[in-house]
Tab-separated table of C-alpha atoms and ligand atoms in Angstrom:
chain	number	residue	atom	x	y	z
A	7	UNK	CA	-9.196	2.564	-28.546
A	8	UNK	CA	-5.974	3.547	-29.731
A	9	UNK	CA	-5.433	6.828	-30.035
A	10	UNK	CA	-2.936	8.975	-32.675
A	11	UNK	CA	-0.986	9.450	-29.496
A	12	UNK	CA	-0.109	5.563	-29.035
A	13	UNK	CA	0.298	5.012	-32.693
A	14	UNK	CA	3.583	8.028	-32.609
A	15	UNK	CA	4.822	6.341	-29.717
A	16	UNK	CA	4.454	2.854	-31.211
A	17	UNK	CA	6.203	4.125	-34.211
A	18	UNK	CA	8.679	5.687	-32.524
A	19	UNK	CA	9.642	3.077	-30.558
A	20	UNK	CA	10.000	0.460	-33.566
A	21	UNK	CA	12.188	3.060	-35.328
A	22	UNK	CA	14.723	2.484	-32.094
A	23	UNK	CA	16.049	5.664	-32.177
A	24	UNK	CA	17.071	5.170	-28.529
A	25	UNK	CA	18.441	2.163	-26.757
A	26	UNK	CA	15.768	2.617	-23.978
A	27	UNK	CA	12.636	3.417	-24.533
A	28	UNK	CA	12.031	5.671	-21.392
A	29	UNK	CA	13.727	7.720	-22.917
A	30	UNK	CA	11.229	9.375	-25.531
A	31	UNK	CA	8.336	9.127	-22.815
A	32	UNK	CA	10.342	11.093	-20.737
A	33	UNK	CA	11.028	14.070	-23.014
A	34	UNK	CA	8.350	17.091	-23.264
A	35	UNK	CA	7.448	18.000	-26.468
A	36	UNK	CA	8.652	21.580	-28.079
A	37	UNK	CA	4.975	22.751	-29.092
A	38	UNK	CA	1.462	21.267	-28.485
A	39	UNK	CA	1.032	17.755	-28.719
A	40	UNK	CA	-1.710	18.545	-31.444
A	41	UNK	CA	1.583	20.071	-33.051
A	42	UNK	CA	3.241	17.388	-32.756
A	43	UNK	CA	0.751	14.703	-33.836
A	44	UNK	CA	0.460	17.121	-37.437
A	45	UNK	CA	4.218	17.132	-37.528
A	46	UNK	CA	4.171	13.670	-37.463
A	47	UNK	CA	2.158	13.334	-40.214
A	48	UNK	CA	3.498	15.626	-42.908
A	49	UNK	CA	6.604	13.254	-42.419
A	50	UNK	CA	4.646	10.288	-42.249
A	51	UNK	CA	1.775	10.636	-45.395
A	52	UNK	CA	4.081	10.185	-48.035
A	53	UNK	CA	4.526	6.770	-46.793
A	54	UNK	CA	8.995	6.553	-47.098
A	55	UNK	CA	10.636	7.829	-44.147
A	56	UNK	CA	13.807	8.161	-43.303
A	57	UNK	CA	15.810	7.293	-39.998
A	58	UNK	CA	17.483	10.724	-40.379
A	59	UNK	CA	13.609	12.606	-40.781
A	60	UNK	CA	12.986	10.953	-37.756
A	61	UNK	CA	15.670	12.002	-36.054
A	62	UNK	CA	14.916	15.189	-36.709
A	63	UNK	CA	11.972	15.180	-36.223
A	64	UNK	CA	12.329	14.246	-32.632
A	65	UNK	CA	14.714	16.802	-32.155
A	66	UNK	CA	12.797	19.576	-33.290
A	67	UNK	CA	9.677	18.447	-31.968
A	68	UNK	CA	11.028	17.452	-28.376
A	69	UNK	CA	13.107	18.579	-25.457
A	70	UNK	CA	15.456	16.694	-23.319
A	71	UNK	CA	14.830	14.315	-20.460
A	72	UNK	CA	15.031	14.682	-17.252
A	73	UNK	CA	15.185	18.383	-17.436
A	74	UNK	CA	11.866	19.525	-15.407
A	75	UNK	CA	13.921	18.065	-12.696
A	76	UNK	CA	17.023	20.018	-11.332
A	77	UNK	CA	19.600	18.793	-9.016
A	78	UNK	CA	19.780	20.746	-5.703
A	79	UNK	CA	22.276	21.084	-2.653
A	80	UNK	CA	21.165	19.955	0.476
A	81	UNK	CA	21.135	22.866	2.987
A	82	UNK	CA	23.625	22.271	6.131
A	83	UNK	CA	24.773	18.730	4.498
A	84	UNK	CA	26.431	17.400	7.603
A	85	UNK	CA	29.255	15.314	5.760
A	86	UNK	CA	30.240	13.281	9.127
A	87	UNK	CA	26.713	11.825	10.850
A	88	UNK	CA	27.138	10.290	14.075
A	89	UNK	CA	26.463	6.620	12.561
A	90	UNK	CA	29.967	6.826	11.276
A	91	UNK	CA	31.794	7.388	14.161
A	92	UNK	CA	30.070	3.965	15.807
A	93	UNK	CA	31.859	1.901	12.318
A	94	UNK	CA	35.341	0.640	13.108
A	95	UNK	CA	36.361	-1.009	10.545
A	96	UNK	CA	38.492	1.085	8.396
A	97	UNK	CA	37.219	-0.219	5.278
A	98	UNK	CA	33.337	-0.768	5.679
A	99	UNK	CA	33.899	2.802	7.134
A	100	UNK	CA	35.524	4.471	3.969
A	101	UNK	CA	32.202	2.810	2.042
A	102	UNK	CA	29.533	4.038	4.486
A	103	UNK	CA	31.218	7.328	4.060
A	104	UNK	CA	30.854	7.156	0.443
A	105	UNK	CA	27.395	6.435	0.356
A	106	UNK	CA	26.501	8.995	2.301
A	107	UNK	CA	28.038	11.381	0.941
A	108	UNK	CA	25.349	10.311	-3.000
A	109	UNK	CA	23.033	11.709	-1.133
A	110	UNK	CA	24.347	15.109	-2.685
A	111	UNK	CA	23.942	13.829	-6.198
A	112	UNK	CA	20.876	12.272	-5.881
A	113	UNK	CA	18.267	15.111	-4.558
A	114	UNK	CA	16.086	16.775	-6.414
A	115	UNK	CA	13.335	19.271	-6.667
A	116	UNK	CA	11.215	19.975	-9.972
A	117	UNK	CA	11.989	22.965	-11.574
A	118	UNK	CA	9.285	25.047	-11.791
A	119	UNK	CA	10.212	27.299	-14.416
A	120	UNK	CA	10.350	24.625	-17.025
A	121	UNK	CA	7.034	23.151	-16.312
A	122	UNK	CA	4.418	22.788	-19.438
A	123	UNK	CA	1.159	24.695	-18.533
A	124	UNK	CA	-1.969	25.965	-20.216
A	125	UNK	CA	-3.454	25.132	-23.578
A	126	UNK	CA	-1.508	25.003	-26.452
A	127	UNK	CA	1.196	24.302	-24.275
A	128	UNK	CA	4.200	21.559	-24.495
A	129	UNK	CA	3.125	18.290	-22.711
A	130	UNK	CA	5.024	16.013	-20.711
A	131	UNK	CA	4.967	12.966	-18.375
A	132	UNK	CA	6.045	14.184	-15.026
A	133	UNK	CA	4.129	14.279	-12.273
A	134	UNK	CA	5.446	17.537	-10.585
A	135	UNK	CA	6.159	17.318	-6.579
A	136	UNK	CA	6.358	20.079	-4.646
A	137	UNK	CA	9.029	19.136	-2.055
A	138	UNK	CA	12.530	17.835	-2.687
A	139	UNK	CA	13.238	14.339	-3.124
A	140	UNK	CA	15.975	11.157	-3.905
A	141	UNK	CA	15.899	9.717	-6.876
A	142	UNK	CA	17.285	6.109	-7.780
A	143	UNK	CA	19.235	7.533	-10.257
A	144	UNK	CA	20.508	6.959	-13.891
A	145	UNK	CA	16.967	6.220	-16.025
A	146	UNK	CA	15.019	6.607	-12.982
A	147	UNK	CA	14.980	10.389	-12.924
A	148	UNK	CA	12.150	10.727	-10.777
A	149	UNK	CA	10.536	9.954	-7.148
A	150	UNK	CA	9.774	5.900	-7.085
A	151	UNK	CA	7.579	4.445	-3.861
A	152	UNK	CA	9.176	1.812	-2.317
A	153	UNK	CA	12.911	2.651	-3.390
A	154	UNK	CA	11.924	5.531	-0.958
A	155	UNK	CA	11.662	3.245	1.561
A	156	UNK	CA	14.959	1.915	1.624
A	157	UNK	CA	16.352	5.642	1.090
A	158	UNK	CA	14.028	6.911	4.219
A	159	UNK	CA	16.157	3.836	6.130
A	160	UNK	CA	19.507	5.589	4.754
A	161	UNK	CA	18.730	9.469	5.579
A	162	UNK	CA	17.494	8.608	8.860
A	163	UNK	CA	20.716	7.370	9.546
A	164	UNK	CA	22.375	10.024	7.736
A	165	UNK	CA	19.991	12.879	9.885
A	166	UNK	CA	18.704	13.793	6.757
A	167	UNK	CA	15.234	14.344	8.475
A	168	UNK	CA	13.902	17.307	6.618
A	169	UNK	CA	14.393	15.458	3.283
A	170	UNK	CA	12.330	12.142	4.277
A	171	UNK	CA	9.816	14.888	5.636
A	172	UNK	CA	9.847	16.413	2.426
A	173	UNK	CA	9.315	12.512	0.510
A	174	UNK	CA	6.014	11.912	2.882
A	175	UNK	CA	4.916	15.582	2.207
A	176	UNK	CA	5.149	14.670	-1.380
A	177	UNK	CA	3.386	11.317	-0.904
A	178	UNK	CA	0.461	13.242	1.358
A	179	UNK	CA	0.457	15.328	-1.346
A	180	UNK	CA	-0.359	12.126	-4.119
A	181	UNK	CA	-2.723	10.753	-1.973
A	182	UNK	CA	-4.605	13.857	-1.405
A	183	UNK	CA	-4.541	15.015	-5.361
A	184	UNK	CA	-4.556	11.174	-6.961
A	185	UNK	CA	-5.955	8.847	-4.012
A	186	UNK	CA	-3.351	6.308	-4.143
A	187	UNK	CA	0.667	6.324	-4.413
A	188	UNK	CA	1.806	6.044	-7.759
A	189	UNK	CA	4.627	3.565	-8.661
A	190	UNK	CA	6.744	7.034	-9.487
A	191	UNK	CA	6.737	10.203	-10.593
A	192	UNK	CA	4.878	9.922	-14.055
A	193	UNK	CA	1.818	9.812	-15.575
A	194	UNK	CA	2.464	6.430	-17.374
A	195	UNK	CA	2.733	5.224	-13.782
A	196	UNK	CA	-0.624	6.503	-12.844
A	197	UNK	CA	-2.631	2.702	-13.669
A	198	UNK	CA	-0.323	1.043	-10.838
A	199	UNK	CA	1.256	1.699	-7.221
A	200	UNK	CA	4.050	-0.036	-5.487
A	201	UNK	CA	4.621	-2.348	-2.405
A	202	UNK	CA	2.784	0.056	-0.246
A	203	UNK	CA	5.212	0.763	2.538
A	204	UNK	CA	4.237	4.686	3.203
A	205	UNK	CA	2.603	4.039	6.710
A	206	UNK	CA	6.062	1.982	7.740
A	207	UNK	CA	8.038	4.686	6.443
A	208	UNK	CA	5.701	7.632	8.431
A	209	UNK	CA	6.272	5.117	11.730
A	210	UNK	CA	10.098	5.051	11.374
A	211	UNK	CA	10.252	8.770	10.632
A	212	UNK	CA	8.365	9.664	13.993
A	213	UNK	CA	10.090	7.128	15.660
A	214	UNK	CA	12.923	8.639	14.971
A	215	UNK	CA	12.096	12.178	14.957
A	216	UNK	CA	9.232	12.050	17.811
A	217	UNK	CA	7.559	14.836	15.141
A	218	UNK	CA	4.374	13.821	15.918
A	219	UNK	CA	2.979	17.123	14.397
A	220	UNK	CA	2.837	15.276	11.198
A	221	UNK	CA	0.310	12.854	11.921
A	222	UNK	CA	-2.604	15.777	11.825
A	223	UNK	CA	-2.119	15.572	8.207
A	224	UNK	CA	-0.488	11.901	7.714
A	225	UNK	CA	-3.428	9.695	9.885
A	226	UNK	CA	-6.236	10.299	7.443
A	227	UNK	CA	-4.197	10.133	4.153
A	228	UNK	CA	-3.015	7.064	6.035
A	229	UNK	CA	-6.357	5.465	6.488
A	230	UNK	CA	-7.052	6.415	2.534
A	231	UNK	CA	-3.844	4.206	1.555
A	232	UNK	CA	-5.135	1.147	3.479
A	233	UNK	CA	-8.472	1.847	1.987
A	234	UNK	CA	-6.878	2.215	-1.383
A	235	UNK	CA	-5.546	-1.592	-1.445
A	236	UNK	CA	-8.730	-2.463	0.357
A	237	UNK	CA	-10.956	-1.721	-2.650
A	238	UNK	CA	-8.776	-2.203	-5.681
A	239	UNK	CA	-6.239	-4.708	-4.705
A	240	UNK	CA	-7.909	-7.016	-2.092
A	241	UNK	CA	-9.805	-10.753	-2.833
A	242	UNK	CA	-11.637	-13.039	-0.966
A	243	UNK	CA	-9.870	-16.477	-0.509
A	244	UNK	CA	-11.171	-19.699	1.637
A	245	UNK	CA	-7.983	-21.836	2.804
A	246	UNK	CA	-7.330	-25.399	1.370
A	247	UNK	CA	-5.936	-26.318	4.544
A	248	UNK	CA	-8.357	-24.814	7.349
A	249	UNK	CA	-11.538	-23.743	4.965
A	250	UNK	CA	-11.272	-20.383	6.996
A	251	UNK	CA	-12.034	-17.340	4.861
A	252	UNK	CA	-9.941	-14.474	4.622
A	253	UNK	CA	-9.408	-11.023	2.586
A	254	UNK	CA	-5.883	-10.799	1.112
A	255	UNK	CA	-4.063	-8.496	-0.967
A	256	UNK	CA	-2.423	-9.153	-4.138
A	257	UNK	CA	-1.220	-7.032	-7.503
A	258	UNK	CA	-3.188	-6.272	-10.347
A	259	UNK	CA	-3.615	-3.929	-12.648
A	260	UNK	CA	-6.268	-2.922	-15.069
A	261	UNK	CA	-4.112	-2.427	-18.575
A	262	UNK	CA	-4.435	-3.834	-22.077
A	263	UNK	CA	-1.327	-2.144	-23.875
A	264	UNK	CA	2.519	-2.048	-23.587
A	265	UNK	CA	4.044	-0.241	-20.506
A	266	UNK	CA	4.649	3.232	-22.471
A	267	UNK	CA	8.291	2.915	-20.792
A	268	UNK	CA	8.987	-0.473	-21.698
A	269	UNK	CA	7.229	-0.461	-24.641
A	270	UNK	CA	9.361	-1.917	-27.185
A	271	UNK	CA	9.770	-4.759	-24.745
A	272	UNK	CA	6.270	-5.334	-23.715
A	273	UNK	CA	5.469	-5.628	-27.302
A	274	UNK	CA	7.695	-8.185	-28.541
A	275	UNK	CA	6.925	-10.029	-25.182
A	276	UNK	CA	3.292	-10.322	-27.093
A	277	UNK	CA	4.330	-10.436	-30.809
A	278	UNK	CA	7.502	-12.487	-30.663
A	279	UNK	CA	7.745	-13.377	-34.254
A	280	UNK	CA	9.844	-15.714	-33.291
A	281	UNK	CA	7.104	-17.899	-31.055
A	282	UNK	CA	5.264	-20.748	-32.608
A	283	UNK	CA	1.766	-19.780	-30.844
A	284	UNK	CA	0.742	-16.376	-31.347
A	285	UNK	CA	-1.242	-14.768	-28.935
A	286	UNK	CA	-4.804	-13.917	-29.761
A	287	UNK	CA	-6.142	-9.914	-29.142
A	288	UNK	CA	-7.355	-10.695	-25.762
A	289	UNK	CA	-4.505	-12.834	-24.423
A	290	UNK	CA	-2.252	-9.996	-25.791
A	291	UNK	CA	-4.879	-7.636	-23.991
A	292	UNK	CA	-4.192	-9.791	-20.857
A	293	UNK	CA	-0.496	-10.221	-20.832
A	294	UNK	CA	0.004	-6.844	-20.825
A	295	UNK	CA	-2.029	-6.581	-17.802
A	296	UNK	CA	0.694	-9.264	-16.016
A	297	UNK	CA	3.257	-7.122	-17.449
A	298	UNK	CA	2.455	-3.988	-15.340
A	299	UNK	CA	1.274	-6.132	-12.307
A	300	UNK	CA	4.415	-7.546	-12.257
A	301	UNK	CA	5.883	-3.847	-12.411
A	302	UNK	CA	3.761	-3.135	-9.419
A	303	UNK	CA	5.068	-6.023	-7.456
A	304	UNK	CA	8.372	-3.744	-7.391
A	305	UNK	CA	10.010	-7.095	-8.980
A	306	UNK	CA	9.740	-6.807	-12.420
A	307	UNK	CA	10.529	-9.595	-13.340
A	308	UNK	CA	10.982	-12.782	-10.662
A	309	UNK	CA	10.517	-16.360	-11.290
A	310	UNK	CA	8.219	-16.399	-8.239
A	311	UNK	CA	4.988	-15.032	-10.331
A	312	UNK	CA	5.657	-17.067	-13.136
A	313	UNK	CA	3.631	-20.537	-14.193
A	314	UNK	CA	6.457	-22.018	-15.675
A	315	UNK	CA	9.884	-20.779	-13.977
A	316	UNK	CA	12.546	-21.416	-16.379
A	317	UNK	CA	10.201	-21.886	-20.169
A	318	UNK	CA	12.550	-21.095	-22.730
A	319	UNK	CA	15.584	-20.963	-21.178
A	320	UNK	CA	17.794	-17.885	-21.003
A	321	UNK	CA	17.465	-17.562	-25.009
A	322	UNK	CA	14.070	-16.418	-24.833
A	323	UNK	CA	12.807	-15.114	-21.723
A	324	UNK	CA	9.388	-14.014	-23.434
A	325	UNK	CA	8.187	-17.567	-23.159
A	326	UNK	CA	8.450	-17.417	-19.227
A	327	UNK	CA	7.008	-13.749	-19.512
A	328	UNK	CA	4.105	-15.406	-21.150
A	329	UNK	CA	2.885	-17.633	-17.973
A	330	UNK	CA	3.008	-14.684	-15.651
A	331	UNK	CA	0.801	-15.145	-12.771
A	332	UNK	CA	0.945	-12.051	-11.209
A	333	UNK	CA	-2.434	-11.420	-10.509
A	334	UNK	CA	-3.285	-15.246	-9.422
A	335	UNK	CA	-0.506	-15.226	-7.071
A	336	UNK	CA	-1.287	-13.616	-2.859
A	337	UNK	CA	2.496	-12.467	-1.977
A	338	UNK	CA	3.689	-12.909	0.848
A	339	UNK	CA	5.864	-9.903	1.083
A	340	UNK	CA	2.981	-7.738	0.408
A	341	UNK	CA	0.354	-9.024	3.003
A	342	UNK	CA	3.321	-8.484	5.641
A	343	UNK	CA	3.861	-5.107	4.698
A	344	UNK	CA	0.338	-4.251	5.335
A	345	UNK	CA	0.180	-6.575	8.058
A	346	UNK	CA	2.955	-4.000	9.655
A	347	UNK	CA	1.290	-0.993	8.241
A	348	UNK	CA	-2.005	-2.235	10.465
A	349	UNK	CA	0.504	-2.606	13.588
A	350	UNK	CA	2.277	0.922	12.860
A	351	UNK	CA	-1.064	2.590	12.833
A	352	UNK	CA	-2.020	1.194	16.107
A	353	UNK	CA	1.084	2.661	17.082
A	354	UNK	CA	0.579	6.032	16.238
A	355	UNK	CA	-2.926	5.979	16.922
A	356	UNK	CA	-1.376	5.123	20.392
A	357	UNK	CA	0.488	7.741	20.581
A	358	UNK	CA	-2.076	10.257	19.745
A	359	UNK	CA	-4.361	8.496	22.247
A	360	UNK	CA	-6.722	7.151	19.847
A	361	UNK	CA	-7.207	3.902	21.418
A	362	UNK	CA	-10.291	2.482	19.322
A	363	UNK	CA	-8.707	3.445	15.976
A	364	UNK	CA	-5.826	1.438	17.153
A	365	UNK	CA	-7.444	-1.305	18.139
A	366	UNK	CA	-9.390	-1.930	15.061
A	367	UNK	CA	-5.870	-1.611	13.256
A	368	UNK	CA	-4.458	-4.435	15.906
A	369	UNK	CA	-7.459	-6.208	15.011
A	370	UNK	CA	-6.908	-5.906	11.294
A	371	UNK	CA	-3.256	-7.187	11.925
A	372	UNK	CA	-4.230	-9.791	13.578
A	373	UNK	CA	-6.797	-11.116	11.224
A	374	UNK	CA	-3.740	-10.620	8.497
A	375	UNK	CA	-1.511	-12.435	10.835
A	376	UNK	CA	-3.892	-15.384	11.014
A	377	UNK	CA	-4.280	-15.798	7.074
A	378	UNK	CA	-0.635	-15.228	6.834
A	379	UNK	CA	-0.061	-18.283	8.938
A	380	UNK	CA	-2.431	-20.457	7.324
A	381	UNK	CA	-1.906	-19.581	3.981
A	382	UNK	CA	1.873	-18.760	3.521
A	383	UNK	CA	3.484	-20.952	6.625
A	384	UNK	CA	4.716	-24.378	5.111
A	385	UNK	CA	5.050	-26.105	8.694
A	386	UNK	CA	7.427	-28.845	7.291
A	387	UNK	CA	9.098	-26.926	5.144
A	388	UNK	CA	9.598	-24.195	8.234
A	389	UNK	CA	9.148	-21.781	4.983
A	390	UNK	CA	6.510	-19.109	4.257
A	391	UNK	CA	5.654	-19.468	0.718
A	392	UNK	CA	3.220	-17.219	-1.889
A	393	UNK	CA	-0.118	-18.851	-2.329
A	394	UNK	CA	-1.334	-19.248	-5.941
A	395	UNK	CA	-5.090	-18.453	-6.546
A	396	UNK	CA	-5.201	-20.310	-9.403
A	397	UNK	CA	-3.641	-23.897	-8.454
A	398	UNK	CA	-5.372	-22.800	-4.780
A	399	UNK	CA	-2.505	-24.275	-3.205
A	400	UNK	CA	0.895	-23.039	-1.824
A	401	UNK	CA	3.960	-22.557	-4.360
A	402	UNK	CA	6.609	-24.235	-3.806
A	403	UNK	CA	9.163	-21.688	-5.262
A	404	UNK	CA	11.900	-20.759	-2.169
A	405	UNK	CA	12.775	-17.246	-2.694
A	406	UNK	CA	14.127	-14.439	0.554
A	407	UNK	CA	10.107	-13.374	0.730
A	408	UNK	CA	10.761	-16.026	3.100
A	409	UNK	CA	11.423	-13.662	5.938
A	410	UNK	CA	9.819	-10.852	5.124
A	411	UNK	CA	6.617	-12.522	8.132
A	412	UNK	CA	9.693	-13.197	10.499
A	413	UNK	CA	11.072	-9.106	9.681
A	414	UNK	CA	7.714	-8.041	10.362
A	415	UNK	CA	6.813	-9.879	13.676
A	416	UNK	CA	4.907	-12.874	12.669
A	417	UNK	CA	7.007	-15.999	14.382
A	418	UNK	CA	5.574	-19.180	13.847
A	419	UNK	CA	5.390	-21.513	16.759
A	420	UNK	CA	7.381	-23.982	15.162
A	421	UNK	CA	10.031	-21.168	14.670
A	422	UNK	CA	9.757	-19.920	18.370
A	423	UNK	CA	10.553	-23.305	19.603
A	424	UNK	CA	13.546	-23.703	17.622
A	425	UNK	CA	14.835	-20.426	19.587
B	518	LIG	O1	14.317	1.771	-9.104
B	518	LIG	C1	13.054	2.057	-9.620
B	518	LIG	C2	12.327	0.805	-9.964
B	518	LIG	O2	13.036	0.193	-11.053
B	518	LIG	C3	12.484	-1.014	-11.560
B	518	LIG	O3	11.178	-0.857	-12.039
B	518	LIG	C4	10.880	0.320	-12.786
B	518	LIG	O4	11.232	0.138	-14.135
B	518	LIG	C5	10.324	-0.588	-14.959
B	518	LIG	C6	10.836	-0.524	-16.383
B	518	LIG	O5	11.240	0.743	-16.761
B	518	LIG	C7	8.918	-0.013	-14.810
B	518	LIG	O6	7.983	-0.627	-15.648
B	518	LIG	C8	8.500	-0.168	-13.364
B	518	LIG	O7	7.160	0.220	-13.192
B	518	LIG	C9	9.430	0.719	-12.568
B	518	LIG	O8	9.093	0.683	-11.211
B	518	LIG	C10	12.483	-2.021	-10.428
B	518	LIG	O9	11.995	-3.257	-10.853
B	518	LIG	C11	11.637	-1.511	-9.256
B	518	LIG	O10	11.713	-2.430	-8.192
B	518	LIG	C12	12.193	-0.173	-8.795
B	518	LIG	O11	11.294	0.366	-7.858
C-alpha cells in the first residue's frame, strides 16, 4: 500500500530539489510528520506549485542532515602509532601518516540532545547508537557494516582499540534490539544487512587485544548473526557437477519500492521512459527487490550479478540494471566470509574452552568448505567463480571474488600443488 508518506517523498524527489536524494531522507522534520503530511497538502490541493513553495516548504518543514550526529575528539589520540615507525619509505610513510591522522575527522557519536522523541514529536531516519563510531564520510553520515570492517583493520593498527570496541558494542547492541545488522545506521536500511563480517571483526579485535571479557556478551549475539543468515538468507542447492546437496547463502531482500535513498534512481531504473518495454507492476515490484539485494551485496552495482553484463552500453545503464540477478546468484565472497565466521567461532569458542560449540562451528566450516569447492572452484580455469541458481551452472564472469576462498583458507589442491 502506499502510504501519504511515500507519495511526499516521491514528489519530492521528482521536484529534484537536491542533487542526491539522501539527502531529504536524511533530514528530520521541524514538527510531526502528521504536520508535515497537512503542510504538504495546503501547498499541494490547489493543484500549481511552485519550485520556490517547495523550497520553502522543505525549509520550514525540515531540519538539516546529518545533524543528530556530532563530530567528537578522540580521547588520548596517539598521533605517532608504532606501525609507523616499522614504514621506511619516506613517501608511503608521509601517506600512512595522513590517513591516520582522518581518523580525527571521521568519529562520531549521536547527539543526544537533538534526538526526536515522544508523540507529536519531529521524526527522523537515524538509527541512534549509543557508542562512538567511524563513518565513511561525505553522504554516508552514519555507521555502515562492512565499511567497518575495513576501518576495524585500520584502528587496530592505529591502537585505536576502544573505538572498534565501541563499533561491536554498537553492533551487540543492533543485534540485541533489531536481530540482525543493518546495512547502516537508518531506518530505510532496516529491510537489508551487509556482507556479514561482525564475527571476523570480534576475532581480529581479541586477537589483537586478548579482551576476551567481551565474548560473555559477543558469543550469543554471535550465534544470533549466523542464525540470522541461516533463516532469511540461506537455500538449498544440489551440485550439477557432484549431485551433492548443500545449504548456501546468498542476498535477497524482501522489497517492492524504490530504495528511499536512491529513490529517484531506482525509479527511473523501472520507468525509463526512454525503454521500449515497459515493465509490468510486478516486474517493477521485483526489480526493486534486485535493486536493494544488490545494495546488500555491499556492491551496488557490479557486472557480476547481472544477466546481461554490458546491455545498453554505457548510455543507458538501466538496461543492465534490468537483468539483475542478485538473488539467483550464490557469491562466492559471501559463503567465504561465513565460511571464516564458522572457523573464528571455533576459535573463540576455543579459547573459552567450549570445545563442542567449536566443533560444530569447524563442522559447519567444513561442510561450507566442501560446497565452496564444488560449487565455486573452476579446476581448469584454477578460478573460483559465483554459481548462478538460475542457469544452475557456474558464471563465467572473472572478477577479484576470486581470492576471497584463497584469503580465507580454502586452497584447492590444484592450487597447493602449484606451491
Ligand atoms: O560506504 C557505504 C556504502 O556505500 C555504498 O552503498 C550505500 O549507498 C547506496 C546508495 O545510497 C545504498 O543503497 C546502499 O545500501 C549503501 O550501502 C557502497 O556500495 C557500499 O559498498 C558501502 O558499504
Amino acid at each position: 500500500m502506499v502510504s501519504e508518506r511515500d507519495i511526499l517523498r516521491g514528489k519530492l524527489n521528482v521536484a529534484q530539489i537536491y542533487a542526491d536524494p539522501k539527502t531529504f531522507v536524511d533530514k528530520p522534520t521541524l514538527p510531526s510528520a502528521q504536520q508535515v503530511l497537512s503542510n504538504f497538502q495546503n501547498i499541494t490541493s490547489s493543484g500549481n506549485v511552485t519550485e520556490g513553495e517547495v523550497v520553502n516548504f522543505v525549509d520550514s518543514n525540515f531540519k538539516g542532515e546529518g545533524l543528530e550526529l556530532e563530530a567528537i575528539t578522540i580521547p588520548n589520540f596517539n598521533s605517532n602509532p608504532a606501525f609507523l615507525n616499522n614504514i621506511t619509505d619516506p613517501l608511503i610513510k608521509a601517506w600512512s601518516q595522513t590517513v591516520h591522522g582522518f581518523w580525527t575527522s571521521l568519529a562520531r557519536n549521536t547527539n543526544d540532545s537533538t534526538l526526536c522523541g515522544g508523540a507529536d514529536d519531529c521524526e527522523s531516519t537515524l538509527i541512534p547508537l549509543n557508542h562512538t563510531f567511524v563513518v565513511p564520510g561525505g553522504r554516508f553520515r552514519e555507521q555502515y557494516y562492512w565499511d567497518s570492517y575495513w576501518i576495524i583493520q585500520g584502528l587496530i593498527q592505529s591502537e585505536l582499540f576502544d573505538l572498534v570496541n565501541a563499533t561491536l558494542q554498537n553492533f551487540m547492541d543492533e543485534l540485541e534490539n533489531i536481530g540482525f545488522i543493518p546495512n547502516g545506521g537508518r531506518i530505510y536500511y532496516l529491510n537489508r544487512s551487509q556482507p556479514p563480517l561482525f564475527i571476523n571483526m570480534l576475532h581480529d579485535y581479541v586477537a589483537a587485544t586478548n579482551d576476551t571479557g567481551i565474548l560473555t556478551r559477543a558469543l550469543p549475539l554471535a550465534e544470533k548473526e549466523l542464525e540470522w543468515w541461516q533463516t532469511n538468507r540461506s537455500v538449498s542447492v544440489t551440485s550439477p557437477y557432484t549431485n551433492k546437496t548443500y545449504s548456501l547463502t546468498r542476498y535477497g531482500v524482501t522489497n517492492s519500492a524504490p530504495r528511499p535513498e536512491s529513490y529517484l534512481t531506482d525509479y527511473l531504473t523501472a520507468n525509463d521512459p526512454t525503454l521500449a518495454t515497459p515493465l509490468t507492476e510486478d516486474e517493477r515490484a521485483e526489480l526493486y527487490s534486485e535493486l536493494a539485494s544488490g545494495a546488500e551485496t555491499g556492491w551496488d552495482y557490479s557486472s557480476r550479478y547481472i544477466r546481461t553484463p554490458g546491455a545498453g552500453g554505457s548510455n543507458n545503464t538501466n538496461v543492465a540494471l534490468r537483468a539483475l540477478n542478485v538473488k539467483g546468484t550464490l557469491p562466492v565472497d559471501l559463503n567465504s566470509i561465513l565460511y571464516k565466521a564458522h572457523v573464528s567461532l571455533a576459535d573463540l569458542y576455543n579459547q573459552q574452552t567450549h570445545s563442542a560449540a567449536a566443533s560444530t562451528h569447524l563442522q559447519n566450516a567444513t561442510t561450507i568448505r566442501e560446497a565452496i569447492l564444488d560449487l565455486f572452484w573452476d579446476p581448469t580455469k584454477l578460478a573460483f567463480y559465483d554459481f548462478n541458481l538460475t542457469s544452475n551452472v557456474r558464471n563465467d564472469f572473472f572478477t577479484i571474488v576470486t581470492f576471497f576462498p584463497l584469503w580465507n583458507g580454502i586452497i584447492p589442491d590444484e592450487v597447493l600443488k602449484l606451491i
